[in-house]
Coordinates of C-alpha atoms in Angstrom, one line a residue:
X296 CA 3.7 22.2 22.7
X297 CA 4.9 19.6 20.0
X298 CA 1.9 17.7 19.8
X299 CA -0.4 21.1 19.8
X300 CA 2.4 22.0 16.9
X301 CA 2.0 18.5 15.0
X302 CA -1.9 18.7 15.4
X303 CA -1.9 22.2 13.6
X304 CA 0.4 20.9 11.2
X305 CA -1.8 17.8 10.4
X306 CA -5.3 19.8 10.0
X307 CA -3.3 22.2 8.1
X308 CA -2.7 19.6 5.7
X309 CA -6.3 17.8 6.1
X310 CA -7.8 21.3 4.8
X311 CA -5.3 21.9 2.2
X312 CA -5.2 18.6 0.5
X313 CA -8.8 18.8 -1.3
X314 CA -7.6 21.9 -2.6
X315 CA -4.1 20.4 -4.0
X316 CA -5.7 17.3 -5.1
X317 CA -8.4 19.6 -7.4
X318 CA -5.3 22.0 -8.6
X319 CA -3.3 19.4 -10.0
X320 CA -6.7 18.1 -11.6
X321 CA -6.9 21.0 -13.5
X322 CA -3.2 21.9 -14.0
X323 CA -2.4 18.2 -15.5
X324 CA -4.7 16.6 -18.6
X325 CA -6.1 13.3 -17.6
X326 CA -3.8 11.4 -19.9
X327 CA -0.7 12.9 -17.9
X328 CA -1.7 12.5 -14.5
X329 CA -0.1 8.9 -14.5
X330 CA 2.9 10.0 -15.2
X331 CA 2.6 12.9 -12.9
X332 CA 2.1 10.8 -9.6
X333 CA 4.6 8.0 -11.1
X334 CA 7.6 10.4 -11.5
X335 CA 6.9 12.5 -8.5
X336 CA 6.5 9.5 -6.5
X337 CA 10.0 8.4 -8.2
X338 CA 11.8 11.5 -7.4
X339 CA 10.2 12.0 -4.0
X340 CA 11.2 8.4 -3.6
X341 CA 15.0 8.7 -4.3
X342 CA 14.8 12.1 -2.4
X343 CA 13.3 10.5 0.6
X344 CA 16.4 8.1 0.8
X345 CA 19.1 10.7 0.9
X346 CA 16.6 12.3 3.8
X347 CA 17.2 8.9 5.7
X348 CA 21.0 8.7 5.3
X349 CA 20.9 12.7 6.0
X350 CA 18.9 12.2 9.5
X351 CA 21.0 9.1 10.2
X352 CA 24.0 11.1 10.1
X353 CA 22.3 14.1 12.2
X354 CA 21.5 12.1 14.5
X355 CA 24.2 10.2 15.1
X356 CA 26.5 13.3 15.0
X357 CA 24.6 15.3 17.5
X358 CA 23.4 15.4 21.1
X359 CA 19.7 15.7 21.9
X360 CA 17.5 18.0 21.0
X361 CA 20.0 19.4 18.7
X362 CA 19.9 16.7 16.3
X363 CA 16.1 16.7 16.0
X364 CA 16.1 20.4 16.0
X365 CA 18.6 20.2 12.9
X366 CA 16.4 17.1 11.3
X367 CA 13.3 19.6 11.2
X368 CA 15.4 22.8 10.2
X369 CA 16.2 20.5 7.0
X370 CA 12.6 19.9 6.6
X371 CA 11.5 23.4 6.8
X372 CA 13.8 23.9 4.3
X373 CA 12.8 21.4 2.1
X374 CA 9.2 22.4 2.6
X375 CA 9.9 25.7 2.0
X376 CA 11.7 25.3 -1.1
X377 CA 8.6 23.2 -2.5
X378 CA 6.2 25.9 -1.4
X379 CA 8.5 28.3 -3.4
X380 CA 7.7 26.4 -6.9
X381 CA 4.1 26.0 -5.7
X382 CA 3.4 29.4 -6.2
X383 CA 4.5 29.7 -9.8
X384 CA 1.9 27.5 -10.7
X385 CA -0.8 29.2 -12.7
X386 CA -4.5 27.4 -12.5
X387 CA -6.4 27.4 -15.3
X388 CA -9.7 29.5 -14.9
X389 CA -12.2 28.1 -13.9
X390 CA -16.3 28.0 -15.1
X391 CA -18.3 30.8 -12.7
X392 CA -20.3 28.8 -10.2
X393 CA -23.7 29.5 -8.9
X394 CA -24.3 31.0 -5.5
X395 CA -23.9 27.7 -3.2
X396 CA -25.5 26.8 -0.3
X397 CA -24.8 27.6 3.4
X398 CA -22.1 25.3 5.0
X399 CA -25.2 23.3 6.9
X400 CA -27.1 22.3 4.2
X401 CA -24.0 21.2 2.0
X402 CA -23.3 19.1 5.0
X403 CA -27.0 17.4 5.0
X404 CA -26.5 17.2 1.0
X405 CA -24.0 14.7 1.7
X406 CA -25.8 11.6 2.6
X407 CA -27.4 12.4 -0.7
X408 CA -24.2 12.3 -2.8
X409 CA -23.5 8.9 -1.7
X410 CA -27.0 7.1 -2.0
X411 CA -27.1 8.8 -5.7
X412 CA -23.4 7.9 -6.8
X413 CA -23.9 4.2 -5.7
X414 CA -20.1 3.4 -7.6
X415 CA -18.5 6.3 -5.7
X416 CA -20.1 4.6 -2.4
X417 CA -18.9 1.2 -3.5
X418 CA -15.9 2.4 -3.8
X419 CA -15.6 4.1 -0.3
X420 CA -16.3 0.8 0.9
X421 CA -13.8 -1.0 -1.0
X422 CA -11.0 1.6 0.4
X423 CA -12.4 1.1 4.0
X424 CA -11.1 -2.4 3.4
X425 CA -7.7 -1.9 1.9
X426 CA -7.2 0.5 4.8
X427 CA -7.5 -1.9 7.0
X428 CA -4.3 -3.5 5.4
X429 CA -2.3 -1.3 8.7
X430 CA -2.9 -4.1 10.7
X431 CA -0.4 -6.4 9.3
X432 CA 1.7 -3.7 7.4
X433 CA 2.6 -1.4 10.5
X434 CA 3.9 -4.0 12.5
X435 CA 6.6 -5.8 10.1
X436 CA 9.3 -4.4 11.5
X437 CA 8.6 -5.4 15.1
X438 CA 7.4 -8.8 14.3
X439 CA 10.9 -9.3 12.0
X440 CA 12.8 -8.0 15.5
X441 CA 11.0 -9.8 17.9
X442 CA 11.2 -13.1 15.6
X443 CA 14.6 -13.4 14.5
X444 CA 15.9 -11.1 17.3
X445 CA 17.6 -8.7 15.1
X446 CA 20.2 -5.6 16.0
X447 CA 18.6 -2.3 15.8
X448 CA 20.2 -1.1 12.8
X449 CA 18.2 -3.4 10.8
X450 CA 15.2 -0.9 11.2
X451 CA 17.0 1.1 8.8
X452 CA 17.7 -1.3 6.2
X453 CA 14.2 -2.2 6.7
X454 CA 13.2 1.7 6.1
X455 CA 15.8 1.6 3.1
X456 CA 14.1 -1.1 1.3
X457 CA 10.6 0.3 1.4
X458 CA 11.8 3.6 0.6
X459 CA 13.0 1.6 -2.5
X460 CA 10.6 -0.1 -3.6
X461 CA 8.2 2.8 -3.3
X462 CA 10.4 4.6 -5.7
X463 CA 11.5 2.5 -7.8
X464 CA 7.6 0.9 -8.4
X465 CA 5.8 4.7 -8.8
X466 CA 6.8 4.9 -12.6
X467 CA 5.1 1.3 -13.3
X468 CA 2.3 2.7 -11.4
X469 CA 1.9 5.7 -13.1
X470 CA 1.9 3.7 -16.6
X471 CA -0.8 1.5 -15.8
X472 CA -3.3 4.1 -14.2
X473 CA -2.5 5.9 -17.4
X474 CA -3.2 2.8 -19.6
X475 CA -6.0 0.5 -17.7
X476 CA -7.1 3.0 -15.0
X477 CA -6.2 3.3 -11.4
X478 CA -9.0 1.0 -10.4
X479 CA -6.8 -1.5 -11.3
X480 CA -3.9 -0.7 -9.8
X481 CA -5.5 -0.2 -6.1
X482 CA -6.4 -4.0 -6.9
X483 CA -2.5 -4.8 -7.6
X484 CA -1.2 -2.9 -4.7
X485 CA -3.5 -5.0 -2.4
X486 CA -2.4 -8.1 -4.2
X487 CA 1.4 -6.7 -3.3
X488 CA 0.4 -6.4 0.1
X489 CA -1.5 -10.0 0.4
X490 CA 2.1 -11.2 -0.7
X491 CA 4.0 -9.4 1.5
X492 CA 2.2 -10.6 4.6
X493 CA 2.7 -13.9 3.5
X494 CA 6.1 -13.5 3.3
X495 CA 6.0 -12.2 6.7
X496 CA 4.3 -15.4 8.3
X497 CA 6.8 -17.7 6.8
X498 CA 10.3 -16.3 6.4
X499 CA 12.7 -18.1 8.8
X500 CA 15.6 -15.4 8.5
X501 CA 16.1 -11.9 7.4
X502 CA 16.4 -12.5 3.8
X503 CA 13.1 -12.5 2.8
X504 CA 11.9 -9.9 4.9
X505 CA 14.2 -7.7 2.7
X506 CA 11.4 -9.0 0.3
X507 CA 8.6 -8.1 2.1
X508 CA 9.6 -4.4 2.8
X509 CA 10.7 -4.0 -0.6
X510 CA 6.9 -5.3 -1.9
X511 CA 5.2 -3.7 0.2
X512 CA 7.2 -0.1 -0.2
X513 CA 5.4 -1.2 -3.8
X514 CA 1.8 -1.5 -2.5
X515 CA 2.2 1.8 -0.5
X516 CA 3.3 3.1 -3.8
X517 CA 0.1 1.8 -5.7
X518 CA -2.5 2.8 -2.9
X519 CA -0.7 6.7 -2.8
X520 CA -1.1 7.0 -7.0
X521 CA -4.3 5.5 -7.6
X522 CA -6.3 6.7 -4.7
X523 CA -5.0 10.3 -6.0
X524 CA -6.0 9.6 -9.9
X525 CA -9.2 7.7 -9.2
X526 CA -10.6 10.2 -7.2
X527 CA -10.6 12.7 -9.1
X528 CA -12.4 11.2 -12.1
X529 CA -15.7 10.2 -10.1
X530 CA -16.9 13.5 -10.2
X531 CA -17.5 16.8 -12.6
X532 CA -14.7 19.6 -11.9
X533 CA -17.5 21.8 -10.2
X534 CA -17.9 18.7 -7.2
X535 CA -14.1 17.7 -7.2
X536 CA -13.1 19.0 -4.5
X537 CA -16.8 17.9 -1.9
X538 CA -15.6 14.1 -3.9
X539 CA -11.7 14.5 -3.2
X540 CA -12.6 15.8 0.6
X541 CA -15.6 13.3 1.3
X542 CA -12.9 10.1 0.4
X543 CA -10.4 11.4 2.4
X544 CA -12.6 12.0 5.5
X545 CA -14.3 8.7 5.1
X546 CA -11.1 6.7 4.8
X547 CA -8.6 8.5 7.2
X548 CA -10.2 7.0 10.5
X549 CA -10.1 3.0 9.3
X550 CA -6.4 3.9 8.6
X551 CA -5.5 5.5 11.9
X552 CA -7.3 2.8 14.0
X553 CA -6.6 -0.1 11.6
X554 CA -2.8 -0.6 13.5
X555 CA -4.5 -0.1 16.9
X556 CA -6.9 -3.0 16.4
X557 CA -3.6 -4.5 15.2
X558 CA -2.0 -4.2 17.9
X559 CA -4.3 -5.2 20.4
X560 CA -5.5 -8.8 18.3
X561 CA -1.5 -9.4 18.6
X562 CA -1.8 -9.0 22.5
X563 CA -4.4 -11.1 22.6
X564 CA -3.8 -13.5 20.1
X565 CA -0.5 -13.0 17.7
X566 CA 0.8 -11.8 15.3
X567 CA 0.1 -14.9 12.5
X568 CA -3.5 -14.2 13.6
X569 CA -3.3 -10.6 12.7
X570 CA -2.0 -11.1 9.7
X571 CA -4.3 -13.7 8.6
X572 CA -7.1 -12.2 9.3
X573 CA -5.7 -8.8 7.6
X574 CA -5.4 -11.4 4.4
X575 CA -9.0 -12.5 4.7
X576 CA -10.5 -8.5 4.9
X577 CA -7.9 -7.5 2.0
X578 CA -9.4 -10.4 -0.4
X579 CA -12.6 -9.4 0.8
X580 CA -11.5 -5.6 -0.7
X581 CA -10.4 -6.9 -3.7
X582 CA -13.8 -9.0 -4.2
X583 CA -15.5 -5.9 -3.5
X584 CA -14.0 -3.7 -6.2
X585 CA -13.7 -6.2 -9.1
X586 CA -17.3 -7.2 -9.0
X587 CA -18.7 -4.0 -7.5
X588 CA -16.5 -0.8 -8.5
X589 CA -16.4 0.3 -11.9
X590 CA -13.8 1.9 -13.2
X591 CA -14.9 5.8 -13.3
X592 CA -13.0 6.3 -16.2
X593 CA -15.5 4.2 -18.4
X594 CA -18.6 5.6 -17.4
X595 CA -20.8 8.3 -18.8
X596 CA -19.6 12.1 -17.5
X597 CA -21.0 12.9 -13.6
X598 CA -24.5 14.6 -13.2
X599 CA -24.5 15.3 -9.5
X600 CA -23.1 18.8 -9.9
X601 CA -26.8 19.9 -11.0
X602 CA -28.0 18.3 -8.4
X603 CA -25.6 19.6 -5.5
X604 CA -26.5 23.0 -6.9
X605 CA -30.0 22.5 -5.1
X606 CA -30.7 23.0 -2.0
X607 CA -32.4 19.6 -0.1
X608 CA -35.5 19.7 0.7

């Protein structure tokens, strides 16, 4: 029953993030929307550390399955209370929009979105690649443990640090996609994560893996604000949300399997070779979008709305 409960939980979320992602593109101007994700990211940041020292203490305090039952109690409560200022939000009205097509042929007019918006494609493929940035990044911790043979409690230090460095990073973030676009700062937050694997393959003691969770809590700060802002300017507000949905889709099975085929390279070979070969793909990436992806935010306003409007032939 808990996976059957997780898996609702997770499509529940698949279906409802297009729709999220579009609101908050019409609730806050584009200018703002850096800001937006930075300080949210901030706050959720510094909130998601109290959560850790909260569950630590939970679970530390209590005997199975109370203390997970009492870890997601506070989480339904949490969610709940974020649900509660969710509905105060008024969204802007919106143009009236033609009588669409049926859910078939929108699904054939798809293809055809990508082979006309070559930069949005270009850009799918460039995120493809920085997904597959899970095959180094999901298996710090163990390689750090196994390494230096470290007491379990460093896991949370580990956890700490990332938390930290997400946080404390969002508000640069935010600034920059504001300023220079968040083209740019995808390209940074791979660059974060190309340093932090490094790290990885030559610290000789725990020190500087402090370092690399802290840097790469920064990348996974970068990828979460400026695959949210860039995505949203590729497209006219009438095809937001088939853009928002389309990325999401496209880039969500790279990122599941990427630490599988982690994982089983390290069996095979190790864990430098992972990681080196997770270096190569990610400077491949970042080849890709400097010389390949331009910036949405610089180019002329979307047309493909009149063209989704027809039906294909």
């Amino acid at each position: 029953s808990f996976f059957i409960l997780y898996g609702v939980f997770s499509f529940s979320g698949g279906m409802g993030g297009p729709a999220w992602q579009d609101m908050v593109a019409k609730v806050i101007p584009l200018k703002k929307r850096g800001h937006f994700f930075g300080w949210s990211n901030f706050l959720g940041g510094g909130a998601g550390i109290v959560a850790a020292f909260l569950s630590i203490y939970l679970l530390k305090s209590f005997s199975f399955p109370r203390n997970f039952a009492l870890c997601f109690l506070f989480a339904f409560a949490a969610t709940s209370v974020s649900y509660g200022a969710f509905v105060l939000i008024r969204e802007p009205a919106s143009p009236a929009r033609g009588e669409g097509s049926g859910f078939k042929e929108y699904l054939f007019s798809l293809p055809s979105l990508l082979r006309k918006d070559r930069n949005f494609f270009s850009f799918l493929i460039s995120s493809i690649l920085f997904g597959f940035g899970g095959m180094a990044t999901a298996f710090f911790a163990v390689y750090a443990m196994n390494k230096l043979v470290l007491p379990d409690s460093q896991i949370g230090v580990f956890t700490f640090l990332l938390l930290l460095g997400q946080s404390t990073s969002s508000i640069l973030w935010g600034y920059l996609g504001n300023k220079k676009g968040y083209k740019l700062v995808m390209e940074l937050g791979t660059i974060a994560t190309i340093l932090a694997i490094l790290l990885a393959i030559f610290s000789s003691s725990v020190y500087p893996f402090y370092g690399v969770f802290f840097i790469i809590g920064m990348a996974f700060s970068a990828y979460f604000i400026s695959f949210l802002g860039i995505v949203m300017e590729f497209s006219a507000p009438e095809t937001r949300p088939t853009y928002i949905a389309l990325a999401n889709t496209v880039r969500a099975p790279f990122m599941s399997l990427s630490p599988l085929l982690g994982g089983f390279l390290a069996d095979k070979f190790s864990f430098p070779f992972v990681f080196t070969l997770t270096i190569f793909i990610l400077l491949g990436g970042i080849l890709y979008s400097v010389f390949l992806v331009q910036e949405p935010r610089h180019l002329p306003p979307h047309e493909f709305d009149r063209y989704l409007a027809r039906k294909p032939t």
